Amino acid sequence: MKSKNSIQNIVMLGAGSVATHMALALQMHGYHISQVYSRTSDSAKILSQRTNSGFITDLEQLDTNADLYIIALKDSVVECLIKKLFVNGIVVHTSGTLPMSLLENMSRNYGVFYPLQTFSKSRPIRFDHIPICLEASDDESLAALKQVAATLSDKIYMMDSSQRQYIHLAAVFSCNFSNFMYVAAADVLRDHHISFEILIPLIREFFDKVTMMEPWDAQTGPAIREDKGIIRKQMELLDEYPEYKEIYRQITEKIIERKRKETNS
Amino acid sequence: MKSKNSIQNIVMLGAGSVATHMALALQMHGYHISQVYSRTSDSAKILSQRTNSGFITDLEQLDTNADLYIIALKDSVVECLIKKLFVNGIVVHTSGTLPMSLLENMSRNYGVFYPLQTFSKSRPIRFDHIPICLEASDDESLAALKQVAATLSDKIYMMDSSQRQYIHLAAVFSCNFSNFMYVAAADVLRDHHISFEILIPLIREFFDKVTMMEPWDAQTGPAIREDKGIIRKQMELLDEYPEYKEIYRQITEKIIERKRKETNS
């Protein structure tokens, strides 16, 4: 049961993947999405239809009396937008990188609602176990945001703007960059008529390991063994792949450096 | 039921992780490990006890009439060892990088038995779904190796020495290097008192994606969006982490280059 002061009406600013997944999840949990704003009317129209809400492409038409405003837009767009707005409810952005203080002139109550997940419009996702990082300007806003977050997920973290930046940086390494390592592997295999499928059990084993041990303790391969014969042969193979050769050299070097540092300490 | 000519007695050369896991799995499936060879008697003694087999540290004592010899040693050691041996059974190595031809003077029948997995002595592993890449000097040896492989795993691939090298290279990128991206993430989080656990749902989502779509289609993040604001801020944060800054710059650059290439083609 919601308390008297809790959030009921939500305005979603943005109609991209994050906005879409959040709006649908919030609606499913009984919140009312009253408006969807997007500069391009097509995406806002689709999302407003799916959430039975009004859609606007002009901020002049913004309902300034909603309980919560969620800004789920590209960082550069957020920075432009905030100069034009002042509202009465709580305003949050969903960015890992922008500081909370950016919103201080938009409302008396503001904060950050950062879901740590990768969203694609086409791929359904369950919010249940998605970590949500919260920060707020005041205790009352924090309590209201916690209540919303708790209806979506069982993993809620309090993180200040500085910590959130490092979480985002760590997410880029552990997800975007490790995915690019899969891209490199897929390119090499495709050129030699080998299905990527052959790597899945190995990738699965590394995923399982990272859930139960320190990543460094799970490190294997020619670099950590300093197997110079293999490293030399693989560097030769990479003459075919100049786009990956320097990455191979760099990462191999860093693994070796780190191992020596650990051994000496 | 094994045919008359099938493999019964196996000599394991090596007592490291690969040798240990293979010997135990083979024994469990009814093969007899007759001897374990290792230069260091401790590890050979332990493995020979676990497999009820003889242990030797001197190749002079090698049983030259076993059905199968599995060389599971570091590549550089294999290259030394082969000059000293001639046996009657089938000889295989387990290396992703060494060519099969290396073994041609050791026996009339030779091949490669390359399990595509990462092994740690302390972590039990089921062979059932581990891809095993086979290559053999002749049809009869291949048939015998297939029979052994099929008792261990349901994923058997015929791969020549050239393909195997690229598989190994792809495994280094997709597993060892992506694991090092987790190491970087863990370092950054640890320094800011944030548990690595917060990243697990995100890493899991990327693992799920790679099992069902092309890695490049799953690529997200600031680099592929060419979000220069975030990239600049993250590069600034990485002033604290010179060991990771150049990796960040390199990979970001390569993702952007690849995106532009795809867009223009």
CSV table of C-alpha atoms in Angstrom, one decimal, chain A residues 74-75 79 97-98 116-118 120 123 125 129 131 133 155 157 159 163 165-190 192-194 196-216 218-222 225 227 230 233-234 237-238 240-241 243-244 246-248 250-252 254-255 258 261, chain B residues 74-75 79 97-98 116-118 120 123 125 129 131 133 155 157 159 163 165-190 192-194 196-216 218-222 225 227 230 233-234 237-238 240-241 243-244 246-248 250-252 254-255 258 261:
chain,number,residue,atom,x,y,z
A,74,LYS,CA,21.5,11.0,-23.8
A,75,ASP,CA,23.8,12.9,-21.4
A,79,GLU,CA,22.6,19.0,-20.2
A,97,THR,CA,28.1,9.6,-15.6
A,98,LEU,CA,26.2,12.9,-14.9
A,116,LEU,CA,22.8,-0.9,-14.1
A,117,GLN,CA,21.8,-2.8,-17.2
A,118,THR,CA,22.1,-2.8,-20.9
A,120,SER,CA,17.8,-3.0,-26.3
A,123,ARG,CA,14.9,-7.6,-26.2
A,125,ILE,CA,14.2,-7.7,-19.8
A,129,HIS,CA,17.4,-8.4,-10.3
A,131,PRO,CA,20.8,-3.2,-9.6
A,133,CYS,CA,21.7,2.9,-7.9
A,155,LYS,CA,18.8,-4.9,-5.6
A,157,TYR,CA,22.2,0.5,-3.8
A,159,MET,CA,25.7,5.5,-4.5
A,163,GLN,CA,30.9,6.2,-7.0
A,165,GLN,CA,31.0,7.3,-12.3
A,166,TYR,CA,33.3,4.5,-11.3
A,167,ILE,CA,30.5,1.9,-11.6
A,168,HIS,CA,29.8,3.1,-15.1
A,169,LEU,CA,33.5,2.9,-16.0
A,170,ALA,CA,33.7,-0.6,-14.6
A,171,ALA,CA,30.6,-1.5,-16.6
A,172,VAL,CA,32.2,-0.3,-19.8
A,173,PHE,CA,35.2,-2.5,-19.1
A,174,SER,CA,33.4,-5.6,-17.9
A,175,CYS,CA,30.6,-5.5,-20.4
A,176,ASN,CA,31.2,-3.3,-23.5
A,177,PHE,CA,34.9,-4.1,-23.8
A,178,SER,CA,34.6,-7.8,-22.9
A,179,ASN,CA,31.9,-8.0,-25.6
A,180,PHE,CA,34.3,-6.4,-28.1
A,181,MET,CA,36.7,-9.3,-27.2
A,182,TYR,CA,33.9,-11.6,-28.4
A,183,VAL,CA,33.6,-9.5,-31.5
A,184,ALA,CA,37.3,-10.1,-32.2
A,185,ALA,CA,37.0,-13.8,-31.6
A,186,ALA,CA,33.9,-14.0,-33.9
A,187,ASP,CA,35.8,-12.2,-36.7
A,188,VAL,CA,38.8,-14.5,-36.5
A,189,LEU,CA,36.6,-17.7,-36.4
A,190,ARG,CA,34.3,-16.5,-39.3
A,192,HIS,CA,38.3,-19.5,-41.0
A,193,HIS,CA,34.9,-21.1,-41.3
A,194,ILE,CA,34.5,-22.0,-37.7
A,196,PHE,CA,31.4,-19.1,-32.8
A,197,GLU,CA,29.4,-21.8,-31.0
A,198,ILE,CA,32.6,-23.7,-30.3
A,199,LEU,CA,33.6,-21.0,-27.8
A,200,ILE,CA,30.3,-20.9,-25.8
A,201,PRO,CA,31.2,-23.6,-23.2
A,202,LEU,CA,34.5,-21.8,-22.5
A,203,ILE,CA,32.9,-18.4,-22.2
A,204,ARG,CA,30.3,-19.9,-19.9
A,205,GLU,CA,33.0,-21.3,-17.6
A,206,PHE,CA,34.6,-17.8,-17.3
A,207,PHE,CA,31.2,-16.3,-16.5
A,208,ASP,CA,30.6,-19.0,-13.8
A,209,LYS,CA,34.1,-18.3,-12.4
A,210,VAL,CA,33.5,-14.5,-12.1
A,211,THR,CA,30.4,-15.1,-10.0
A,212,MET,CA,32.4,-17.0,-7.4
A,213,MET,CA,36.0,-15.8,-7.4
A,214,GLU,CA,38.2,-12.7,-7.9
A,215,PRO,CA,38.6,-12.1,-11.6
A,216,TRP,CA,42.4,-12.0,-11.2
A,218,ALA,CA,40.5,-16.8,-12.7
A,219,GLN,CA,43.0,-15.3,-15.1
A,220,THR,CA,44.6,-18.0,-17.4
A,221,GLY,CA,46.1,-18.1,-20.9
A,222,PRO,CA,49.5,-17.5,-22.6
A,225,ARG,CA,51.9,-18.1,-18.1
A,227,ASP,CA,54.4,-18.4,-22.7
A,230,ILE,CA,52.5,-18.9,-28.1
A,233,LYS,CA,52.9,-17.2,-32.8
A,234,GLN,CA,49.6,-15.5,-32.0
A,237,LEU,CA,48.6,-14.7,-36.8
A,238,LEU,CA,47.4,-11.2,-36.0
A,240,GLU,CA,46.1,-10.6,-40.7
A,241,TYR,CA,44.2,-8.5,-38.2
A,243,GLU,CA,42.7,-3.9,-36.0
A,244,TYR,CA,43.2,-6.4,-33.1
A,246,GLU,CA,47.7,-3.7,-30.9
A,247,ILE,CA,44.9,-4.7,-28.5
A,248,TYR,CA,46.5,-8.1,-28.1
A,250,GLN,CA,48.6,-4.1,-24.9
A,251,ILE,CA,46.5,-6.5,-22.9
A,252,THR,CA,49.1,-9.2,-23.0
A,254,LYS,CA,49.4,-5.5,-18.9
A,255,ILE,CA,48.6,-9.1,-17.8
A,258,ARG,CA,50.4,-7.2,-13.3
A,261,LYS,CA,53.8,-6.9,-9.6
B,74,LYS,CA,53.7,-26.8,-22.0
B,75,ASP,CA,54.3,-26.2,-25.7
B,79,GLU,CA,59.1,-29.5,-28.5
B,97,THR,CA,49.0,-23.9,-31.1
B,98,LEU,CA,51.4,-26.7,-32.0
B,116,LEU,CA,38.7,-26.3,-25.6
B,117,GLN,CA,38.4,-25.4,-21.9
B,118,THR,CA,40.2,-23.7,-19.1
B,120,SER,CA,42.3,-25.3,-12.8
B,123,ARG,CA,38.0,-26.6,-9.8
B,125,ILE,CA,34.9,-29.7,-14.4
B,129,HIS,CA,30.0,-30.5,-23.2
B,131,PRO,CA,34.4,-29.1,-27.3
B,133,CYS,CA,39.0,-30.7,-31.5
B,155,LYS,CA,30.9,-32.0,-28.8
B,157,TYR,CA,35.0,-31.2,-34.0
B,159,MET,CA,39.9,-29.3,-37.0
B,163,GLN,CA,42.1,-23.9,-37.8
B,165,GLN,CA,45.5,-22.0,-34.1
B,166,TYR,CA,42.8,-19.6,-34.9
B,167,ILE,CA,40.4,-21.2,-32.4
B,168,HIS,CA,43.1,-20.8,-29.7
B,169,LEU,CA,43.6,-17.2,-30.7
B,170,ALA,CA,39.8,-16.6,-30.5
B,171,ALA,CA,39.7,-18.3,-27.1
B,172,VAL,CA,42.5,-15.9,-25.8
B,173,PHE,CA,40.4,-12.9,-26.9
B,174,SER,CA,37.0,-14.2,-25.8
B,175,CYS,CA,38.1,-15.7,-22.5
B,176,ASN,CA,41.5,-14.6,-21.2
B,177,PHE,CA,41.1,-11.0,-22.4
B,178,SER,CA,37.5,-10.5,-21.5
B,179,ASN,CA,38.4,-11.9,-18.1
B,180,PHE,CA,41.1,-9.2,-17.9
B,181,MET,CA,38.4,-6.6,-18.5
B,182,TYR,CA,36.7,-8.0,-15.4
B,183,VAL,CA,40.0,-7.6,-13.6
B,184,ALA,CA,40.1,-3.9,-14.6
B,185,ALA,CA,36.5,-3.4,-13.4
B,186,ALA,CA,37.2,-5.2,-10.1
B,187,ASP,CA,40.2,-3.0,-9.5
B,188,VAL,CA,38.2,0.2,-10.1
B,189,LEU,CA,35.3,-0.9,-7.9
B,190,ARG,CA,37.5,-2.1,-5.1
B,192,HIS,CA,35.9,3.0,-4.5
B,193,HIS,CA,34.5,0.5,-1.9
B,194,ILE,CA,31.9,-1.0,-4.3
B,196,PHE,CA,32.0,-6.4,-7.8
B,197,GLU,CA,28.7,-8.2,-7.2
B,198,ILE,CA,26.9,-5.1,-8.5
B,199,LEU,CA,28.1,-6.0,-12.1
B,200,ILE,CA,27.1,-9.6,-12.2
B,201,PRO,CA,23.5,-9.1,-13.6
B,202,LEU,CA,25.0,-6.9,-16.4
B,203,ILE,CA,27.7,-9.4,-17.2
B,204,ARG,CA,25.1,-12.2,-17.2
B,205,GLU,CA,23.0,-10.3,-19.7
B,206,PHE,CA,26.0,-10.0,-22.0
B,207,PHE,CA,26.7,-13.7,-21.7
B,208,ASP,CA,23.1,-14.5,-22.5
B,209,LYS,CA,23.3,-12.2,-25.5
B,210,VAL,CA,26.4,-13.9,-26.9
B,211,THR,CA,24.7,-17.3,-26.9
B,212,MET,CA,21.9,-16.0,-29.2
B,213,MET,CA,23.2,-13.1,-31.3
B,214,GLU,CA,26.3,-11.9,-33.2
B,215,PRO,CA,28.6,-10.2,-30.7
B,216,TRP,CA,28.8,-7.1,-32.8
B,218,ALA,CA,25.1,-6.9,-28.9
B,219,GLN,CA,27.7,-4.1,-28.7
B,220,THR,CA,26.5,-1.2,-26.6
B,221,GLY,CA,28.2,1.6,-24.6
B,222,PRO,CA,29.7,5.0,-25.0
B,225,ARG,CA,27.3,5.6,-29.5
B,227,ASP,CA,29.3,9.6,-26.9
B,230,ILE,CA,31.3,10.2,-21.6
B,233,LYS,CA,35.1,12.0,-18.7
B,234,GLN,CA,36.0,8.3,-18.4
B,237,LEU,CA,38.9,9.1,-14.4
B,238,LEU,CA,41.5,6.7,-15.9
B,240,GLU,CA,44.2,7.2,-11.7
B,241,TYR,CA,44.7,4.0,-13.7
B,243,GLU,CA,47.6,0.6,-16.6
B,244,TYR,CA,44.1,0.6,-18.1
B,246,GLU,CA,45.7,2.9,-23.0
B,247,ILE,CA,43.5,-0.2,-23.2
B,248,TYR,CA,40.4,2.0,-22.9
B,250,GLN,CA,42.6,1.5,-28.0
B,251,ILE,CA,39.4,-0.5,-27.6
B,252,THR,CA,37.2,2.6,-27.8
B,254,LYS,CA,38.6,0.3,-32.6
B,255,ILE,CA,34.8,0.1,-31.7
B,258,ARG,CA,34.4,-0.6,-36.9
B,261,LYS,CA,33.2,0.9,-41.5
